[in-house]
């Protein structure tokens, strides 16, 4: 006989314990700023005088690296079901702030 999957489980079966892991990846989402700064600096050093617009190339790479690092760490913390989910979300927002400022400055540049 097929089992009904829509009905709730009987009261005698306990619910599985919720994972409460330390928020390591949530804290790592704040590392987007220094990682993005380092990536931007390295890109600026590598592109110095090679192509036109080299002044903004390092900044563009840096802000994209910061946003990507914050987003990936935030998503990974949610997948791991870490404690304090707001920590990873705030870290992703903080790491994405330079990208938002960069885009606004490019829109208002001329």
C-alpha positions as CSV (number, residue, x, y, z in Angstrom):
1,X,0.0,0.0,0.0
2,X,1.5,3.4,-0.9
3,X,2.4,5.7,1.9
4,X,0.7,9.1,2.1
5,X,3.4,11.7,2.0
6,X,1.1,14.7,2.5
7,X,-0.1,13.8,6.0
8,X,2.0,14.9,8.9
9,X,4.2,12.4,10.7
10,X,2.8,10.6,13.7
11,X,3.5,12.3,17.0
12,X,5.7,9.4,18.1
13,X,8.4,10.1,15.5
14,X,10.6,12.9,16.7
15,X,11.6,15.6,14.2
16,X,15.2,15.5,13.0
17,X,17.5,17.9,15.0
18,X,18.2,21.2,13.3
19,X,21.8,21.8,12.6
20,X,23.3,24.6,14.6
21,X,26.8,25.0,13.3
22,X,29.1,27.9,14.1
23,X,28.8,30.8,11.7
24,X,32.2,30.4,10.1
25,X,31.1,31.0,6.5
26,X,28.8,33.8,7.6
27,X,31.8,35.6,9.1
28,X,33.8,34.8,5.9
29,X,31.3,36.8,3.9
30,X,32.8,39.9,5.5
31,X,36.2,39.0,3.9
32,X,34.9,40.2,0.6
33,X,36.2,43.7,1.2
34,X,39.9,42.7,1.9
35,X,39.8,40.0,-0.8
36,X,38.3,42.5,-3.3
37,X,40.9,45.2,-2.4
38,X,43.7,42.7,-2.9
39,X,42.3,41.6,-6.2
40,X,41.9,45.2,-7.4
41,X,45.4,46.1,-6.3
42,X,46.9,43.1,-8.2
43,X,44.8,43.9,-11.3
44,X,45.9,47.5,-11.2
45,X,49.6,46.5,-10.8
46,X,49.3,44.0,-13.7
47,X,47.5,46.5,-16.0
48,X,49.6,49.6,-15.2
49,X,50.0,51.4,-18.5
50,X,49.2,48.3,-20.7
51,X,45.7,49.3,-21.9
52,X,43.7,52.5,-21.9
53,X,41.4,52.9,-18.9
54,X,43.8,51.0,-16.7
55,X,42.8,53.2,-13.8
56,X,39.4,51.8,-13.5
57,X,40.2,48.2,-14.5
58,X,41.7,47.3,-11.1
59,X,38.8,49.0,-9.3
60,X,36.2,47.1,-11.4
61,X,37.9,43.7,-10.8
62,X,38.2,44.5,-7.1
63,X,34.5,45.4,-6.5
64,X,33.4,42.4,-8.5
65,X,35.7,40.1,-6.5
66,X,34.4,41.6,-3.2
67,X,30.7,41.1,-4.3
68,X,31.4,37.5,-5.5
69,X,33.2,36.6,-2.3
70,X,30.5,37.9,-0.1
71,X,27.7,36.3,-2.1
72,X,29.3,32.9,-2.3
73,X,30.2,32.8,1.4
74,X,26.7,33.9,2.3
75,X,25.1,31.2,0.2
76,X,27.4,28.6,1.6
77,X,26.5,29.5,5.1
78,X,22.8,29.0,4.3
79,X,23.6,25.6,2.7
80,X,25.4,24.6,5.9
81,X,22.5,25.8,8.0
82,X,24.7,27.8,10.2
83,X,23.5,29.7,13.3
84,X,22.7,33.3,12.9
85,X,21.8,33.4,9.2
86,X,21.6,37.2,9.3
87,X,25.4,37.3,9.7
88,X,26.0,36.0,6.2
89,X,23.4,38.2,4.7
90,X,24.8,41.3,6.3
91,X,28.3,40.3,5.2
92,X,27.1,39.9,1.6
93,X,25.5,43.3,1.7
94,X,28.6,45.0,3.1
95,X,30.8,43.2,0.6
96,X,28.5,44.3,-2.3
97,X,28.4,48.0,-1.2
98,X,31.6,48.9,-3.1
99,X,30.0,47.5,-6.3
100,X,26.9,49.6,-5.8
101,X,29.1,52.7,-5.3
102,X,31.2,51.9,-8.3
103,X,28.1,51.5,-10.5
104,X,26.6,54.8,-9.3
105,X,29.9,56.6,-9.9
106,X,30.1,55.2,-13.4
107,X,26.5,56.4,-14.1
108,X,27.1,59.9,-12.8
109,X,30.7,60.2,-14.2
110,X,30.0,62.5,-17.1
